[in-house]
Short mmCIF file of C-alpha atoms and ligand atoms in Angstrom, two decimals:
data_model
loop_
_atom_site.label_atom_id
_atom_site.label_comp_id
_atom_site.label_asym_id
_atom_site.label_seq_id
_atom_site.Cartn_x
_atom_site.Cartn_y
_atom_site.Cartn_z
CA MET S 1416 110.75 87.92 122.45
CA THR S 1417 107.64 86.02 121.05
CA ALA S 1418 109.84 84.00 118.05
CA ARG S 1419 109.27 79.99 118.84
CA LEU S 1420 109.31 77.15 116.82
CA ILE S 1421 106.10 74.70 117.34
CA VAL S 1422 107.93 70.96 116.52
CA ASP S 1423 104.92 68.68 115.69
CA LEU S 1424 105.87 65.52 117.65
CA HIS S 1425 103.57 63.23 115.25
CA ALA S 1426 104.46 64.56 112.30
CA LEU S 1427 107.89 63.49 113.02
CA ASP S 1428 105.90 60.04 114.45
CA THR S 1429 104.28 59.55 111.16
CA ASN S 1430 107.46 60.70 109.13
CA ILE S 1431 110.11 58.25 110.91
CA ARG S 1432 107.64 55.30 110.21
CA ARG S 1433 107.46 56.33 106.29
CA VAL S 1434 110.84 56.47 105.81
CA GLN S 1435 111.14 53.22 107.82
CA THR S 1436 108.75 51.16 105.99
CA ARG S 1437 110.58 52.52 102.75
CA LEU S 1438 113.90 51.18 103.89
CA ALA S 1439 113.34 48.55 105.18
CA PRO S 1440 114.88 45.71 105.73
CA ALA S 1441 117.51 48.49 105.56
CA GLU S 1442 117.53 49.89 108.61
CA LEU S 1443 117.60 53.84 109.13
CA MET S 1444 120.38 55.21 111.26
CA LEU S 1445 118.61 59.03 112.28
CA VAL S 1446 120.62 61.51 111.63
CA VAL S 1447 120.49 63.50 114.89
CA LYS S 1448 123.65 66.25 113.90
CA ASN S 1449 122.96 70.62 114.71
CA ASP S 1450 120.75 69.43 117.22
CA ALA S 1451 118.52 67.25 115.18
CA TYR S 1452 118.31 69.73 112.73
CA GLY S 1453 117.49 72.33 115.27
CA HIS S 1454 114.42 70.77 116.63
CA GLY S 1455 115.83 69.66 119.56
CA ILE S 1456 117.63 66.33 120.10
CA SER S 1457 116.39 65.34 124.27
CA ARG S 1458 112.90 65.54 122.16
CA VAL S 1459 113.46 63.51 118.61
CA VAL S 1460 115.43 61.30 119.55
CA PRO S 1461 113.14 59.52 122.93
CA ARG S 1462 110.24 59.86 120.06
CA ALA S 1463 112.63 57.52 117.36
CA LEU S 1464 113.62 54.89 120.16
CA ALA S 1465 109.95 54.43 120.98
CA LEU S 1466 109.44 53.48 117.00
CA GLY S 1467 112.13 51.14 117.16
CA VAL S 1468 115.24 53.19 115.96
CA SER S 1469 118.18 52.15 116.83
CA TRP S 1470 121.08 53.95 115.47
CA PHE S 1471 121.58 57.24 115.84
CA GLY S 1472 124.18 59.21 113.27
CA ALA S 1473 125.75 61.98 115.70
CA PHE S 1474 128.19 63.68 113.62
CA ASP S 1475 130.60 64.89 116.73
CA VAL S 1476 130.67 63.84 120.05
CA ALA S 1477 128.96 67.25 121.65
CA THR S 1478 126.19 66.12 119.81
CA ALA S 1479 126.52 62.29 120.70
CA ALA S 1480 126.60 63.30 124.45
CA ALA S 1481 123.34 64.96 124.29
CA VAL S 1482 121.41 61.32 122.49
CA ARG S 1483 123.20 59.06 124.82
CA ARG S 1484 121.84 61.36 127.08
CA ALA S 1485 118.33 61.09 125.64
CA VAL S 1486 118.59 57.36 125.05
CA GLY S 1487 120.37 55.83 128.48
CA ASP S 1488 122.63 52.48 128.18
CA GLY S 1489 121.89 50.80 124.14
CA PRO S 1490 120.85 52.28 121.21
CA ARG S 1491 124.36 52.92 119.04
CA ILE S 1492 125.59 55.97 118.40
CA PHE S 1493 127.23 56.65 115.23
CA VAL S 1494 130.16 59.37 115.53
CA TRP S 1495 132.75 60.31 112.21
CA LEU S 1496 134.39 63.30 113.58
CA VAL S 1497 136.75 62.25 116.03
CA PRO S 1498 140.33 64.40 114.65
CA GLY S 1499 141.60 63.67 118.17
CA ARG S 1500 142.56 61.44 121.12
CA GLN S 1501 140.07 63.64 122.70
CA GLU S 1502 137.31 62.95 121.15
CA ILE S 1503 137.77 59.30 120.60
CA GLY S 1504 138.59 58.14 124.78
CA ASP S 1505 135.15 60.57 124.64
CA ALA S 1506 133.49 58.76 121.74
CA LEU S 1507 134.72 55.75 123.48
CA THR S 1508 133.59 56.34 127.23
CA LEU S 1509 129.78 57.27 125.19
CA ASP S 1510 129.71 53.24 124.08
CA ALA S 1511 129.58 55.18 120.39
CA ASP S 1512 130.69 54.00 117.08
CA VAL S 1513 133.37 55.99 115.46
CA GLY S 1514 133.78 56.46 111.98
CA VAL S 1515 137.22 57.00 110.65
CA GLY S 1516 137.98 57.89 107.29
CA ASP S 1517 141.75 58.09 107.62
CA ALA S 1518 144.57 56.29 108.22
CA ASP S 1519 146.14 57.86 111.44
CA VAL S 1520 142.98 57.90 113.21
CA LEU S 1521 142.68 54.51 112.76
CA GLU S 1522 146.32 54.45 115.08
CA ASP S 1523 144.04 56.84 117.59
CA VAL S 1524 141.58 54.92 118.00
CA ALA S 1525 143.64 51.61 118.49
CA ALA S 1526 146.05 53.40 120.70
CA VAL S 1527 143.13 54.83 122.69
CA ALA S 1528 141.09 52.00 122.54
CA ALA S 1529 144.60 50.27 124.00
CA ALA S 1530 144.98 52.81 126.87
CA ARG S 1531 141.52 51.60 127.61
CA SER S 1532 141.48 47.99 127.51
CA GLN S 1533 138.12 48.34 124.94
CA ARG S 1534 137.36 47.42 122.07
CA ALA S 1535 136.68 50.49 119.53
CA ARG S 1536 133.67 49.93 116.90
CA VAL S 1537 134.50 50.82 113.91
CA HIS S 1538 133.16 51.98 110.86
CA LEU S 1539 136.35 52.95 108.26
CA LYS S 1540 134.98 55.32 104.86
CA ILE S 1541 136.38 54.80 101.79
CA ASP S 1542 136.10 57.97 99.51
CA THR S 1543 133.69 57.09 96.81
CA GLY S 1544 134.09 60.32 94.88
CA LEU S 1545 133.53 63.33 96.76
CA HIS S 1546 136.33 63.74 98.69
CA ARG S 1547 135.41 65.64 102.08
CA ASN S 1548 136.97 63.10 104.08
CA GLY S 1549 137.45 59.30 103.36
CA ILE S 1550 140.03 57.03 102.79
CA ARG S 1551 141.59 57.11 99.01
CA PRO S 1552 141.05 54.35 97.36
CA GLU S 1553 145.04 53.68 96.18
CA GLU S 1554 145.27 53.94 100.04
CA TRP S 1555 142.58 51.18 100.77
CA ALA S 1556 143.95 48.59 100.68
CA ASP S 1557 146.81 49.50 103.11
CA ALA S 1558 144.13 50.92 105.03
CA VAL S 1559 141.94 47.44 105.60
CA GLY S 1560 144.76 45.31 105.96
CA ARG S 1561 145.76 46.92 108.79
CA ALA S 1562 142.83 47.06 110.52
CA ARG S 1563 142.19 43.16 110.32
CA SER S 1564 145.63 43.69 112.36
CA LEU S 1565 144.33 45.96 115.16
CA GLN S 1566 141.68 43.79 114.92
CA ASP S 1567 143.37 40.26 116.17
CA ALA S 1568 145.00 42.18 118.51
CA GLY S 1569 141.58 43.13 119.88
CA LEU S 1570 141.84 46.75 119.67
CA ILE S 1571 138.69 47.74 117.35
CA GLU S 1572 136.09 45.97 115.57
CA VAL S 1573 135.13 47.09 111.66
CA VAL S 1574 131.95 47.04 112.71
CA GLY S 1575 130.77 48.81 109.00
CA ILE S 1576 131.93 50.14 106.00
CA TRP S 1577 130.28 53.23 104.88
CA SER S 1578 131.00 56.25 102.61
CA HIS S 1579 128.71 59.71 101.73
CA ILE S 1580 127.80 60.71 98.09
CA ALA S 1581 126.47 63.89 96.43
CA GLU S 1582 123.11 62.11 95.80
CA ALA S 1583 123.21 65.45 92.59
CA SER S 1584 123.27 63.06 89.64
CA ASP S 1585 122.56 59.23 88.92
CA ASP S 1586 125.65 58.41 87.36
CA GLU S 1587 127.80 60.21 89.97
CA ASP S 1588 126.18 58.35 92.58
CA ASP S 1589 126.14 55.19 90.34
CA ALA S 1590 130.26 55.96 90.34
CA ALA S 1591 130.27 55.74 93.78
CA ARG S 1592 128.09 52.96 94.38
CA ALA S 1593 130.34 50.56 92.05
CA ALA S 1594 133.92 52.56 94.48
CA PHE S 1595 131.81 51.77 97.70
CA ASP S 1596 130.99 47.98 96.14
CA HIS S 1597 134.47 47.06 95.35
CA ALA S 1598 136.01 48.71 98.96
CA VAL S 1599 133.76 46.24 100.50
CA GLU S 1600 135.27 43.32 98.29
CA VAL S 1601 138.63 44.58 99.57
CA ALA S 1602 137.84 44.62 102.58
CA ARG S 1603 136.73 40.98 102.85
CA ALA S 1604 139.56 39.51 100.52
CA ALA S 1605 141.91 41.24 103.83
CA GLY S 1606 139.82 39.27 106.24
CA LEU S 1607 137.46 41.81 107.74
CA THR S 1608 133.66 40.96 108.08
CA PRO S 1609 131.79 43.96 108.54
CA ALA S 1610 128.21 43.62 108.92
CA LEU S 1611 126.67 46.86 108.41
CA ARG S 1612 127.17 48.69 104.72
CA HIS S 1613 125.38 52.47 104.68
CA LEU S 1614 126.28 54.88 102.09
CA ALA S 1615 123.16 56.51 101.53
CA ALA S 1616 121.30 60.37 103.56
CA SER S 1617 117.40 60.91 102.22
CA ALA S 1618 117.24 61.31 98.12
CA ALA S 1619 119.12 58.19 97.12
CA GLY S 1620 118.12 55.97 100.33
CA THR S 1621 113.97 56.52 99.27
CA THR S 1622 114.50 56.65 95.85
CA ARG S 1623 116.64 53.86 94.82
CA PRO S 1624 116.33 50.41 96.49
CA GLU S 1625 120.20 49.77 95.56
CA PHE S 1626 121.60 52.63 97.58
CA ARG S 1627 119.80 51.11 100.55
CA TYR S 1628 122.29 48.39 102.03
CA GLU S 1629 121.92 47.25 106.06
CA MET S 1630 121.61 50.40 106.67
CA THR S 1631 120.46 54.16 105.54
CA ARG S 1632 121.35 57.64 107.22
CA VAL S 1633 118.34 59.66 107.04
CA GLY S 1634 117.98 62.82 108.41
CA ALA S 1635 115.92 65.70 106.45
CA PHE S 1636 113.43 63.56 105.02
CA CYS S 1637 112.61 62.40 109.49
CA TYR S 1638 112.28 66.13 110.01
CA GLY S 1639 109.90 66.17 106.22
CA ILE S 1640 112.91 68.76 105.40
CA ALA S 1641 113.77 67.93 101.46
CA PRO S 1642 117.91 67.74 100.62
CA ALA S 1643 119.09 69.01 97.71
CA GLY S 1644 118.25 66.14 94.45
CA GLY S 1645 115.62 63.60 95.28
CA PRO S 1646 111.87 63.69 95.54
CA SER S 1647 110.07 66.62 97.46
CA ALA S 1648 109.16 65.65 100.61
CA ALA S 1649 105.29 66.16 99.99
CA ASP S 1650 106.10 63.54 97.20
CA LEU S 1651 106.11 60.72 99.98
CA GLY S 1652 103.74 62.21 101.93
CA LEU S 1653 106.18 63.69 104.88
CA THR S 1654 105.06 66.40 106.74
CA PRO S 1655 108.02 69.60 107.73
CA ILE S 1656 107.76 69.07 111.70
CA GLY S 1657 108.83 72.41 112.31
CA THR S 1658 106.09 75.25 112.40
CA LEU S 1659 108.40 79.02 113.00
CA THR S 1660 106.21 82.09 114.04
CA ALA S 1661 106.99 86.01 115.48
CA SER S 1662 104.65 88.19 116.31
CA VAL S 1663 103.88 91.88 114.68
CA ILE S 1664 105.71 93.83 117.49
CA ALA S 1665 104.12 97.25 115.42
CA VAL S 1666 102.35 98.21 112.49
CA GLU S 1667 104.86 100.86 110.51
CA GLY S 1668 102.97 102.33 107.38
CA ASN S 1669 102.17 99.61 105.22
CA ASP S 1670 104.32 96.74 106.76
CA ALA S 1671 104.59 94.75 109.99
CA ILE S 1672 107.63 94.67 112.06
CA ILE S 1673 107.65 91.05 113.37
CA ASP S 1674 109.89 89.81 116.06
CA ILE S 1675 112.98 87.96 114.55
CA GLY S 1676 115.42 88.72 112.57
CA VAL S 1677 119.62 87.85 111.82
CA PHE S 1678 120.80 87.37 115.40
CA ASP S 1679 117.27 84.71 115.68
CA GLY S 1680 119.07 82.91 112.58
CA LEU S 1681 117.11 84.16 110.24
CA PRO S 1682 119.69 84.44 106.70
CA SER S 1683 119.71 88.89 105.98
CA PRO S 1684 119.09 87.68 102.11
CA LEU S 1685 115.92 86.25 102.37
CA ALA S 1686 115.01 90.21 102.43
CA GLY S 1687 112.67 90.52 99.31
CA ARG S 1688 113.29 87.15 98.24
CA ALA S 1689 110.85 84.88 100.71
CA ASP S 1690 107.42 85.45 101.24
CA VAL S 1691 106.25 83.82 104.38
CA GLY S 1692 102.83 82.98 105.92
CA THR S 1693 100.36 85.92 108.15
CA PRO S 1694 96.28 86.53 108.48
CA GLY S 1695 96.19 88.05 105.73
CA GLY S 1696 98.06 84.77 103.25
CA ALA S 1697 101.28 85.17 101.76
CA ARG S 1698 103.10 88.66 102.47
CA ARG S 1699 106.88 89.57 101.45
CA LEU S 1700 109.90 89.00 103.28
CA LEU S 1701 110.84 92.55 102.92
CA THR S 1702 113.86 93.66 105.50
CA VAL S 1703 115.77 91.27 107.41
CA GLY S 1704 117.77 93.11 110.30
CA GLU S 1705 117.57 92.93 114.30
CA GLU S 1706 113.55 93.21 114.19
CA SER S 1707 112.18 92.63 109.86
CA ARG S 1708 109.64 93.66 107.75
CA VAL S 1709 106.97 92.34 106.01
CA GLU S 1710 104.92 93.87 103.93
CA GLY S 1711 101.29 94.53 105.23
CA TRP S 1712 97.49 92.78 105.27
CA PRO S 1713 94.24 94.26 105.94
CA GLY S 1714 93.36 94.54 109.29
CA MET S 1715 97.49 93.95 111.06
CA VAL S 1716 97.60 95.02 114.61
CA PRO S 1717 100.99 93.63 117.42
CA GLY S 1718 100.21 90.30 118.10
CA ASP S 1719 99.49 89.70 115.00
CA ASP S 1720 101.56 85.87 114.73
CA VAL S 1721 103.08 85.40 111.16
CA VAL S 1722 104.55 82.15 109.71
CA ILE S 1723 108.17 82.10 108.93
CA TYR S 1724 107.96 78.74 108.01
CA GLY S 1725 105.76 76.06 108.62
CA THR S 1726 104.00 72.87 106.68
CA GLY S 1727 103.25 74.61 103.51
CA SER S 1728 99.79 74.73 104.03
CA GLN S 1729 97.57 77.41 103.37
CA GLY S 1730 100.03 79.24 102.02
CA ASP S 1731 102.83 78.92 104.59
CA PRO S 1732 106.54 78.01 103.11
CA THR S 1733 108.20 75.78 104.22
CA SER S 1734 111.88 75.68 105.77
CA THR S 1735 112.62 73.96 102.21
CA ASP S 1736 111.21 76.80 100.33
CA LEU S 1737 112.94 79.91 102.35
CA ALA S 1738 115.74 77.77 101.48
CA GLU S 1739 115.52 77.50 97.64
CA ALA S 1740 115.50 81.23 97.92
CA LEU S 1741 118.52 80.84 98.48
CA ASP S 1742 119.63 78.33 96.12
CA THR S 1743 121.07 76.41 99.47
CA ILE S 1744 119.73 72.98 100.84
CA GLY S 1745 116.65 72.52 102.09
CA GLU S 1746 118.49 71.73 106.10
CA GLU S 1747 120.06 75.05 105.67
CA ILE S 1748 117.57 77.16 106.90
CA ALA S 1749 116.72 75.05 110.28
CA VAL S 1750 119.87 74.04 111.08
CA ARG S 1751 120.40 77.88 111.28
CA LEU S 1752 117.93 78.65 114.40
CA SER S 1753 119.81 79.90 117.50
CA PRO S 1754 119.70 77.71 120.17
CA ALA S 1755 117.67 81.03 122.02
CA VAL S 1756 114.87 80.61 119.79
CA ARG S 1757 112.42 78.74 122.43
CA ARG S 1758 111.01 75.86 120.89
CA GLU S 1759 107.84 74.31 122.23
CA TYR S 1760 106.36 70.48 121.54
CA ASP S 1761 102.43 69.41 120.35
CA ASP S 1762 101.85 66.41 120.98
CA ALA S 1763 98.41 66.66 120.86
CA ARG S 1764 97.52 64.01 118.53
CA SER S 1765 99.63 60.99 119.30
CA ALA S 1766 97.87 61.16 123.03
CA LEU S 1767 95.00 61.08 121.36
CA GLN S 1768 95.74 58.40 119.55
CA SER S 1769 96.87 56.46 121.72
C1 LIG H 1987 123.75 64.96 107.50
C2 LIG H 1987 124.11 64.07 107.36
C3 LIG H 1987 123.55 62.67 106.68
C4 LIG H 1987 122.20 62.54 106.09
O1 LIG H 1987 121.64 63.53 105.79
P1 LIG H 1987 119.76 63.75 104.61
O2 LIG H 1987 120.28 64.53 103.52
O3 LIG H 1987 119.42 64.83 105.74
O4 LIG H 1987 119.68 63.23 105.03
C5 LIG H 1987 123.68 61.50 106.46
N1 LIG H 1987 124.97 61.13 106.71
C6 LIG H 1987 126.18 61.91 106.40
C7 LIG H 1987 127.54 61.72 106.79
C8 LIG H 1987 125.89 63.58 106.81
O5 LIG H 1987 126.70 64.33 107.04
#
């Protein structure tokens, strides 16, 4: 198999620094779900740590475990999918902070903490309108009251209050923020003193200062991927860090057959809708199957490299461009890439710098 994702660690450094500068004084929580959006936790996370990132957003316990392996003890890991006591126990073993968006989960966290004689660090999630997960506003007062009791009993410590917003329209986001601020007031009135409020992700976090609070959870922009809504990554001076290439394995008439396809995570609906970068310039992706077919170029030969997505320079598409060709969000292409596709890490420029 010739397909490989080349990850530019220097570009990762630059993106993270730009995002940190933009968010300051709010802290960056680097979101690393889906194996750091397909780029590889084991390399991305230590790199971020070296730049002073001390919070990692892990989604599930398996991801949290990979982060802990990569960073060792100390850096904070936030895991917000802990559906049962097993996962909660695993999260506490990893010394992770847990996101709690449900009154039953709050009870489970307390029960697990009690059984382990450990105090769980909890971030309570208010549902500010997405209805995906989160404590409903009408249940919030009871939930924070209960959390206060559990905190007084030494089982939990409410260190944060958070929510997730659509970042699709300013009006909806503003309404969500008002609901969020109200929830924080209710929690404080109940005697909780959460030090961390976190609400926004890439789009609102980078463009709207009032959404940053003490911490902002950013994934897409750190990888140079544009999220739904908001400015493009390029507008903010961010570069895609992953370049996916595959080689020509055969020439058939006017077409080149390339060594990448659906089993590598290339979505078949891209056929006929997207261009890829070839030595002859941008060419249409004609079919996506087990292998894929690309409109040819003069002088093409087996072994030529084709850029499926990359930095967007020299006419190559970005993964955001491919996602837009499918009317989906930027990260959707990057996170689908099969773990079997080889990852290579390009560290050349930063080695020169240091
Ligand atoms: C994925 C995710 C983020 C990061 O979103 P980006 O748009 O990639 O920055 C933040 N918070 C939660 C809860 C998420 O699931």
